[in-house]
Amino acid sequence: MRGINMLRHTLQKGLILVFLVMIGATSVMGQSKVGTTGAPFLGISVGARGTAMGGAFSAVSTDVTALYYNPGGIPFIGKSQFMACHTSWLVGSKFNWVGLMLNLDGNNVIGIHFTQLDYGDEEVTTVLIPEGTGETWGASDIAVGLSYGRKLTDQFSIGGNAKYIQQSIWNESARAFALDVGLLFITNFHDMRLGMSISNFGTDLKMDGRDLLQRVDLDPEAMGNNETIVAELKTENWPLPFFFRVGLAMDVLHFGNSRVTLAMDALRPSDNTEIINLGTEISFNDWVFLRGGYKSLFRDDSEEGLTVGGGVHIAMQDMFAIEIDYTYADFGLFEHVQMISGSVTF
């Protein structure tokens, strides 16, 4: 028992230290690295609740979307939950997320989640057939993850995801595998929560497919050689966007069954500059919720900004509830995006 307690205290102190270091690091803005990774869809916030709070959710982690923000938080949710989320994303694309977590015994939790960004279909045209060949082409991104979380103490938990990632455009596709790891620590200071997660530590993406196969003549001036050797065009490897999140959240006001929660996340991505996300949630009797936030503070060229939303929580029975949430997010030149999600807790 003494060894376990020492390990617990070491992990807790380590989490606090990393949190403070990361907050300090995010105050120094680095050089933009936009376009240096593949699969940028992995950075789209999921869940209308977390998105309405400006994406500041790694320390909140009180619904199934913790599978995305911080899998280390899922053991403290205390129940099982299913959620489906739909977003009208940029330039007519559709972003969908589905997640399921099962609380096994109060300490161990498993989960599965699916992410899709659908860019839609268009008709194939050529120079000679500008009105269309009768074929269509499309593009989409998907990610499928399996999750496990465990509560180590009544204040500390850890969790992780194993993910398969695929990007496709017409007849070409690229695949990768990645891991996420997260921690959550509930402090003794008014139950303030500290969270930390790393996301998308994995293999590179490389496009392949039948359209990369081309017939070539290696030496057009030579006679008698094979003029139709099949060659494959070589494409570059693209790393996944690696995210390092640290956050804190605390219920700053309580009045009856109502409360006000404040949250902040510091995010350091490998494909862009560091940002701060801020969010708040006001709960009225655990039935009606109002939320607001601001995303991507300190990023000069960001189109993201103000987020607002709300939701209703309907308790059907002691162990069964339904929640519907909505988010409106300002997106600068792209005007806005809207997200709706529905969840069942059981």
Short mmCIF file of C-alpha atoms in Angstrom, two decimals:
data_model
loop_
_atom_site.label_atom_id
_atom_site.label_comp_id
_atom_site.label_asym_id
_atom_site.label_seq_id
_atom_site.Cartn_x
_atom_site.Cartn_y
_atom_site.Cartn_z
CA MET A 1 0.00 0.00 0.00
CA ARG A 2 2.82 2.40 0.80
CA GLY A 3 4.33 1.84 -2.64
CA ILE A 4 0.98 2.48 -4.33
CA ASN A 5 0.49 5.71 -2.38
CA MET A 6 3.97 6.91 -3.30
CA LEU A 7 3.28 6.16 -6.96
CA ARG A 8 -0.03 8.01 -6.76
CA HIS A 9 1.56 11.11 -5.21
CA THR A 10 4.39 11.02 -7.76
CA LEU A 11 1.95 10.88 -10.68
CA GLN A 12 -0.19 13.65 -9.24
CA LYS A 13 2.77 15.95 -8.69
CA GLY A 14 4.10 15.12 -12.14
CA LEU A 15 0.79 16.05 -13.75
CA ILE A 16 0.71 19.39 -11.93
CA LEU A 17 4.32 20.12 -12.98
CA VAL A 18 3.64 19.29 -16.63
CA PHE A 19 0.52 21.44 -16.53
CA LEU A 20 2.44 24.47 -15.23
CA VAL A 21 5.26 23.96 -17.74
CA MET A 22 2.81 23.76 -20.64
CA ILE A 23 0.95 26.89 -19.55
CA GLY A 24 4.28 28.71 -19.55
CA ALA A 25 5.26 27.27 -22.90
CA THR A 26 2.07 28.41 -24.60
CA SER A 27 2.87 32.02 -23.73
CA VAL A 28 5.65 31.91 -26.31
CA MET A 29 4.11 31.75 -29.76
CA GLY A 30 6.04 29.61 -32.21
CA GLN A 31 6.30 29.69 -35.99
CA SER A 32 3.21 28.56 -37.88
CA LYS A 33 3.53 25.06 -39.31
CA VAL A 34 0.25 24.97 -41.25
CA GLY A 35 0.16 22.34 -44.00
CA THR A 36 3.02 20.24 -42.64
CA THR A 37 0.85 17.27 -41.58
CA GLY A 38 -1.89 15.11 -43.00
CA ALA A 39 -5.35 14.34 -41.56
CA PRO A 40 -6.18 17.87 -40.33
CA PHE A 41 -9.73 16.66 -39.61
CA LEU A 42 -8.36 15.15 -36.39
CA GLY A 43 -8.25 18.68 -34.98
CA ILE A 44 -11.98 19.37 -35.39
CA SER A 45 -13.71 19.62 -32.01
CA VAL A 46 -16.39 17.01 -31.34
CA GLY A 47 -19.60 17.21 -29.32
CA ALA A 48 -21.84 20.28 -29.19
CA ARG A 49 -21.12 20.70 -25.48
CA GLY A 50 -17.32 20.82 -25.67
CA THR A 51 -17.42 22.87 -28.87
CA ALA A 52 -19.75 25.46 -27.30
CA MET A 53 -17.22 25.77 -24.47
CA GLY A 54 -14.56 26.78 -26.98
CA GLY A 55 -12.98 23.33 -27.02
CA ALA A 56 -11.84 23.79 -23.40
CA PHE A 57 -12.89 20.30 -22.36
CA SER A 58 -9.82 18.22 -21.51
CA ALA A 59 -10.30 18.81 -17.77
CA VAL A 60 -14.13 18.89 -17.85
CA SER A 61 -14.39 15.39 -19.33
CA THR A 62 -17.90 14.67 -18.04
CA ASP A 63 -19.39 13.06 -21.14
CA VAL A 64 -18.41 10.53 -23.77
CA THR A 65 -16.57 13.13 -25.89
CA ALA A 66 -13.75 12.76 -23.36
CA LEU A 67 -12.75 9.91 -25.68
CA TYR A 68 -11.58 12.68 -28.02
CA TYR A 69 -10.38 15.43 -25.67
CA ASN A 70 -8.89 13.36 -22.85
CA PRO A 71 -9.49 9.59 -22.59
CA GLY A 72 -8.05 9.73 -19.09
CA GLY A 73 -11.25 11.40 -17.94
CA ILE A 74 -13.75 8.68 -18.90
CA PRO A 75 -13.54 6.69 -15.62
CA PHE A 76 -14.88 9.67 -13.64
CA ILE A 77 -18.05 9.99 -15.71
CA GLY A 78 -19.52 7.20 -13.60
CA LYS A 79 -22.06 5.91 -16.13
CA SER A 80 -22.27 4.50 -19.63
CA GLN A 81 -23.16 6.81 -22.50
CA PHE A 82 -23.79 6.89 -26.25
CA MET A 83 -23.60 10.06 -28.35
CA ALA A 84 -24.08 10.97 -32.01
CA CYS A 85 -22.99 14.37 -33.29
CA HIS A 86 -23.48 16.10 -36.65
CA THR A 87 -21.79 19.30 -37.83
CA SER A 88 -22.48 21.37 -40.94
CA TRP A 89 -18.81 21.98 -41.58
CA LEU A 90 -16.97 24.30 -43.96
CA VAL A 91 -17.80 24.76 -47.68
CA GLY A 92 -20.64 22.26 -47.65
CA SER A 93 -18.80 19.37 -46.00
CA LYS A 94 -20.33 17.26 -43.22
CA PHE A 95 -18.58 16.22 -40.03
CA ASN A 96 -19.96 13.33 -37.96
CA TRP A 97 -18.85 11.74 -34.70
CA VAL A 98 -20.28 8.75 -32.81
CA GLY A 99 -19.03 7.50 -29.46
CA LEU A 100 -19.96 4.78 -26.97
CA MET A 101 -18.43 4.19 -23.55
CA LEU A 102 -19.34 1.39 -21.15
CA ASN A 103 -18.65 1.69 -17.43
CA LEU A 104 -17.76 -1.86 -16.40
CA ASP A 105 -17.43 -1.69 -12.62
CA GLY A 106 -16.98 1.92 -11.54
CA ASN A 107 -13.22 1.81 -12.06
CA ASN A 108 -12.75 0.39 -15.55
CA VAL A 109 -14.27 1.82 -18.72
CA ILE A 110 -14.08 0.77 -22.37
CA GLY A 111 -15.19 2.74 -25.40
CA ILE A 112 -15.38 2.95 -29.18
CA HIS A 113 -15.70 6.01 -31.38
CA PHE A 114 -16.03 6.81 -35.08
CA THR A 115 -15.17 10.08 -36.85
CA GLN A 116 -16.05 11.01 -40.44
CA LEU A 117 -15.52 14.12 -42.54
CA ASP A 118 -17.45 13.83 -45.82
CA TYR A 119 -16.48 16.31 -48.52
CA GLY A 120 -19.31 15.22 -50.83
CA ASP A 121 -19.30 14.03 -54.44
CA GLU A 122 -18.73 15.90 -57.71
CA GLU A 123 -19.06 14.97 -61.35
CA VAL A 124 -15.86 14.12 -63.20
CA THR A 125 -15.06 16.54 -66.03
CA THR A 126 -12.20 16.68 -68.51
CA VAL A 127 -10.91 19.19 -71.06
CA LEU A 128 -12.58 17.21 -73.84
CA ILE A 129 -15.77 16.48 -71.87
CA PRO A 130 -16.34 19.64 -69.79
CA GLU A 131 -19.99 18.78 -69.10
CA GLY A 132 -19.12 15.53 -67.32
CA THR A 133 -18.10 11.99 -68.11
CA GLY A 134 -20.93 10.36 -66.16
CA GLU A 135 -18.56 9.42 -63.33
CA THR A 136 -18.43 11.02 -59.91
CA TRP A 137 -15.55 11.47 -57.53
CA GLY A 138 -15.53 12.08 -53.79
CA ALA A 139 -13.30 12.49 -50.77
CA SER A 140 -13.69 11.55 -47.13
CA ASP A 141 -11.69 11.08 -43.93
CA ILE A 142 -12.43 8.54 -41.21
CA ALA A 143 -10.98 7.51 -37.86
CA VAL A 144 -12.02 4.57 -35.69
CA GLY A 145 -10.79 4.21 -32.12
CA LEU A 146 -10.93 1.74 -29.25
CA SER A 147 -10.54 3.12 -25.74
CA TYR A 148 -9.79 1.99 -22.22
CA GLY A 149 -9.69 4.00 -19.00
CA ARG A 150 -9.04 3.11 -15.38
CA LYS A 151 -9.55 4.99 -12.14
CA LEU A 152 -6.35 4.50 -10.11
CA THR A 153 -7.58 6.37 -7.03
CA ASP A 154 -10.61 8.45 -6.11
CA GLN A 155 -8.72 11.48 -7.49
CA PHE A 156 -6.61 10.16 -10.36
CA SER A 157 -7.34 8.27 -13.59
CA ILE A 158 -5.62 7.33 -16.84
CA GLY A 159 -6.87 6.23 -20.25
CA GLY A 160 -5.95 5.81 -23.89
CA ASN A 161 -7.13 5.25 -27.46
CA ALA A 162 -5.84 3.05 -30.26
CA LYS A 163 -6.96 4.48 -33.61
CA TYR A 164 -7.11 3.60 -37.29
CA ILE A 165 -7.07 6.66 -39.58
CA GLN A 166 -7.81 6.84 -43.30
CA GLN A 167 -7.98 9.64 -45.86
CA SER A 168 -9.45 8.96 -49.29
CA ILE A 169 -9.83 10.97 -52.51
CA TRP A 170 -11.38 9.25 -55.52
CA ASN A 171 -9.30 6.08 -56.11
CA GLU A 172 -6.46 6.96 -53.73
CA SER A 173 -6.22 6.51 -49.97
CA ALA A 174 -3.74 6.76 -47.12
CA ARG A 175 -3.83 4.91 -43.80
CA ALA A 176 -2.20 5.30 -40.41
CA PHE A 177 -2.40 4.00 -36.83
CA ALA A 178 -2.12 6.20 -33.76
CA LEU A 179 -2.32 6.24 -29.96
CA ASP A 180 -3.78 8.79 -27.53
CA VAL A 181 -3.02 8.91 -23.80
CA GLY A 182 -4.69 11.06 -21.16
CA LEU A 183 -4.62 11.77 -17.41
CA LEU A 184 -7.13 13.44 -15.10
CA PHE A 185 -6.46 14.61 -11.54
CA ILE A 186 -9.11 16.02 -9.18
CA THR A 187 -7.41 18.28 -6.67
CA ASN A 188 -8.39 19.00 -3.07
CA PHE A 189 -8.90 22.68 -3.93
CA HIS A 190 -12.68 22.89 -4.44
CA ASP A 191 -12.49 19.78 -6.67
CA MET A 192 -10.55 21.68 -9.33
CA ARG A 193 -9.75 19.29 -12.18
CA LEU A 194 -6.44 19.12 -14.06
CA GLY A 195 -6.28 17.23 -17.33
CA MET A 196 -3.57 16.38 -19.81
CA SER A 197 -3.57 14.40 -23.05
CA ILE A 198 -1.41 13.65 -26.07
CA SER A 199 -3.14 12.71 -29.31
CA ASN A 200 -2.20 11.10 -32.62
CA PHE A 201 1.19 9.61 -31.78
CA GLY A 202 1.50 7.23 -34.71
CA THR A 203 2.61 6.30 -38.20
CA ASP A 204 2.77 8.52 -41.29
CA LEU A 205 0.21 8.75 -44.07
CA LYS A 206 1.16 7.89 -47.65
CA MET A 207 -1.24 7.93 -50.58
CA ASP A 208 -1.57 4.89 -52.84
CA GLY A 209 -4.14 3.69 -55.35
CA ARG A 210 -4.72 2.69 -58.94
CA ASP A 211 -4.47 6.22 -60.38
CA LEU A 212 -0.83 6.33 -59.30
CA LEU A 213 -0.04 3.45 -61.68
CA GLN A 214 1.19 4.84 -65.02
CA ARG A 215 2.53 3.23 -68.18
CA VAL A 216 5.88 4.76 -69.18
CA ASP A 217 8.58 4.37 -71.77
CA LEU A 218 11.90 4.66 -69.95
CA ASP A 219 13.82 5.48 -73.15
CA PRO A 220 11.57 6.80 -75.96
CA GLU A 221 14.55 7.11 -78.35
CA ALA A 222 15.50 3.42 -78.06
CA MET A 223 13.99 0.78 -80.34
CA GLY A 224 12.82 -2.68 -79.30
CA ASN A 225 12.26 -1.98 -75.60
CA ASN A 226 9.01 -2.35 -73.66
CA GLU A 227 7.13 0.91 -74.15
CA THR A 228 4.41 0.17 -71.58
CA ILE A 229 6.24 -0.60 -68.36
CA VAL A 230 3.90 -0.05 -65.40
CA ALA A 231 5.35 2.39 -62.87
CA GLU A 232 3.95 3.75 -59.64
CA LEU A 233 4.19 7.46 -58.87
CA LYS A 234 5.88 8.07 -55.55
CA THR A 235 4.08 10.26 -53.01
CA GLU A 236 5.42 11.92 -49.89
CA ASN A 237 4.90 10.67 -46.34
CA TRP A 238 2.83 13.00 -44.16
CA PRO A 239 2.95 12.83 -40.36
CA LEU A 240 -0.21 13.00 -38.27
CA PRO A 241 -1.00 16.22 -36.39
CA PHE A 242 0.29 15.68 -32.86
CA PHE A 243 -1.65 17.48 -30.10
CA PHE A 244 -0.55 18.18 -26.53
CA ARG A 245 -3.41 19.43 -24.35
CA VAL A 246 -3.43 20.56 -20.75
CA GLY A 247 -6.44 22.07 -19.05
CA LEU A 248 -8.15 22.99 -15.85
CA ALA A 249 -11.81 23.26 -14.89
CA MET A 250 -13.66 24.20 -11.74
CA ASP A 251 -17.21 24.84 -10.57
CA VAL A 252 -16.80 28.42 -9.33
CA LEU A 253 -20.39 28.97 -8.19
CA HIS A 254 -23.04 26.73 -6.66
CA PHE A 255 -26.62 27.72 -5.94
CA GLY A 256 -28.86 24.77 -5.12
CA ASN A 257 -28.62 22.24 -7.94
CA SER A 258 -27.29 24.91 -10.29
CA ARG A 259 -23.67 25.78 -10.94
CA VAL A 260 -21.24 27.80 -13.04
CA THR A 261 -18.20 26.01 -14.50
CA LEU A 262 -15.11 27.71 -15.93
CA ALA A 263 -12.57 25.87 -18.07
CA MET A 264 -9.34 26.58 -19.91
CA ASP A 265 -7.25 24.46 -22.26
CA ALA A 266 -3.76 25.12 -23.57
CA LEU A 267 -3.19 23.30 -26.87
CA ARG A 268 0.15 22.81 -28.55
CA PRO A 269 -0.27 21.25 -32.03
CA SER A 270 2.53 20.07 -34.28
CA ASP A 271 0.95 21.70 -37.34
CA ASN A 272 0.27 25.22 -36.06
CA THR A 273 0.98 27.72 -33.30
CA GLU A 274 -0.04 27.29 -29.68
CA ILE A 275 -3.47 28.46 -28.54
CA ILE A 276 -5.61 28.93 -25.45
CA ASN A 277 -9.26 27.87 -25.43
CA LEU A 278 -11.67 29.30 -22.85
CA GLY A 279 -15.15 28.11 -21.95
CA THR A 280 -17.95 28.33 -19.43
CA GLU A 281 -21.11 26.39 -18.70
CA ILE A 282 -24.10 27.50 -16.62
CA SER A 283 -26.34 24.69 -15.38
CA PHE A 284 -29.86 25.43 -14.18
CA ASN A 285 -30.98 22.60 -11.91
CA ASP A 286 -29.07 20.10 -14.10
CA TRP A 287 -31.85 20.49 -16.65
CA VAL A 288 -31.10 23.51 -18.88
CA PHE A 289 -27.56 24.51 -19.88
CA LEU A 290 -26.11 27.67 -21.39
CA ARG A 291 -22.56 27.65 -22.72
CA GLY A 292 -20.06 30.01 -24.26
CA GLY A 293 -16.40 30.16 -25.10
CA TYR A 294 -13.63 31.52 -27.24
CA LYS A 295 -11.37 29.32 -29.32
CA SER A 296 -7.83 29.83 -30.61
CA LEU A 297 -6.75 32.79 -28.50
CA PHE A 298 -3.30 34.16 -29.46
CA ARG A 299 -3.36 32.71 -32.98
CA ASP A 300 -3.16 35.74 -35.26
CA ASP A 301 -4.41 34.11 -38.46
CA SER A 302 -7.22 32.03 -36.93
CA GLU A 303 -10.75 32.20 -38.34
CA GLU A 304 -12.13 30.60 -35.17
CA GLY A 305 -13.40 32.63 -32.26
CA LEU A 306 -16.65 33.00 -30.33
CA THR A 307 -18.73 29.89 -29.59
CA VAL A 308 -22.17 29.76 -27.99
CA GLY A 309 -24.68 27.01 -27.35
CA GLY A 310 -27.03 25.31 -24.99
CA GLY A 311 -28.77 22.08 -24.19
CA VAL A 312 -31.44 20.27 -22.25
CA HIS A 313 -31.02 17.23 -20.01
CA ILE A 314 -34.07 15.03 -19.55
CA ALA A 315 -33.85 12.41 -16.79
CA MET A 316 -36.20 9.57 -17.69
CA GLN A 317 -35.27 7.34 -14.74
CA ASP A 318 -32.57 7.27 -12.06
CA MET A 319 -30.08 5.60 -14.42
CA PHE A 320 -31.40 6.78 -17.80
CA ALA A 321 -31.27 10.25 -19.34
CA ILE A 322 -31.36 11.99 -22.71
CA GLU A 323 -29.48 15.17 -23.59
CA ILE A 324 -29.75 17.34 -26.71
CA ASP A 325 -27.11 20.04 -27.32
CA TYR A 326 -26.58 22.74 -29.96
CA THR A 327 -23.61 24.95 -30.84
CA TYR A 328 -23.11 27.99 -33.06
CA ALA A 329 -19.46 28.81 -33.75
CA ASP A 330 -18.15 31.89 -35.50
CA PHE A 331 -15.70 31.06 -38.29
CA GLY A 332 -14.59 34.40 -39.69
CA LEU A 333 -14.46 34.43 -43.48
CA PHE A 334 -16.36 31.14 -43.53
CA GLU A 335 -19.15 32.81 -41.51
CA HIS A 336 -20.15 30.06 -39.05
CA VAL A 337 -20.66 26.37 -38.39
CA GLN A 338 -23.48 24.69 -36.50
CA MET A 339 -23.36 21.48 -34.51
CA ILE A 340 -26.03 19.34 -32.89
CA SER A 341 -25.54 16.27 -30.75
CA GLY A 342 -27.74 13.86 -28.87
CA SER A 343 -26.72 11.48 -26.11
CA VAL A 344 -28.24 8.72 -24.02
CA THR A 345 -26.86 8.03 -20.54
CA PHE A 346 -27.59 4.69 -18.93
#
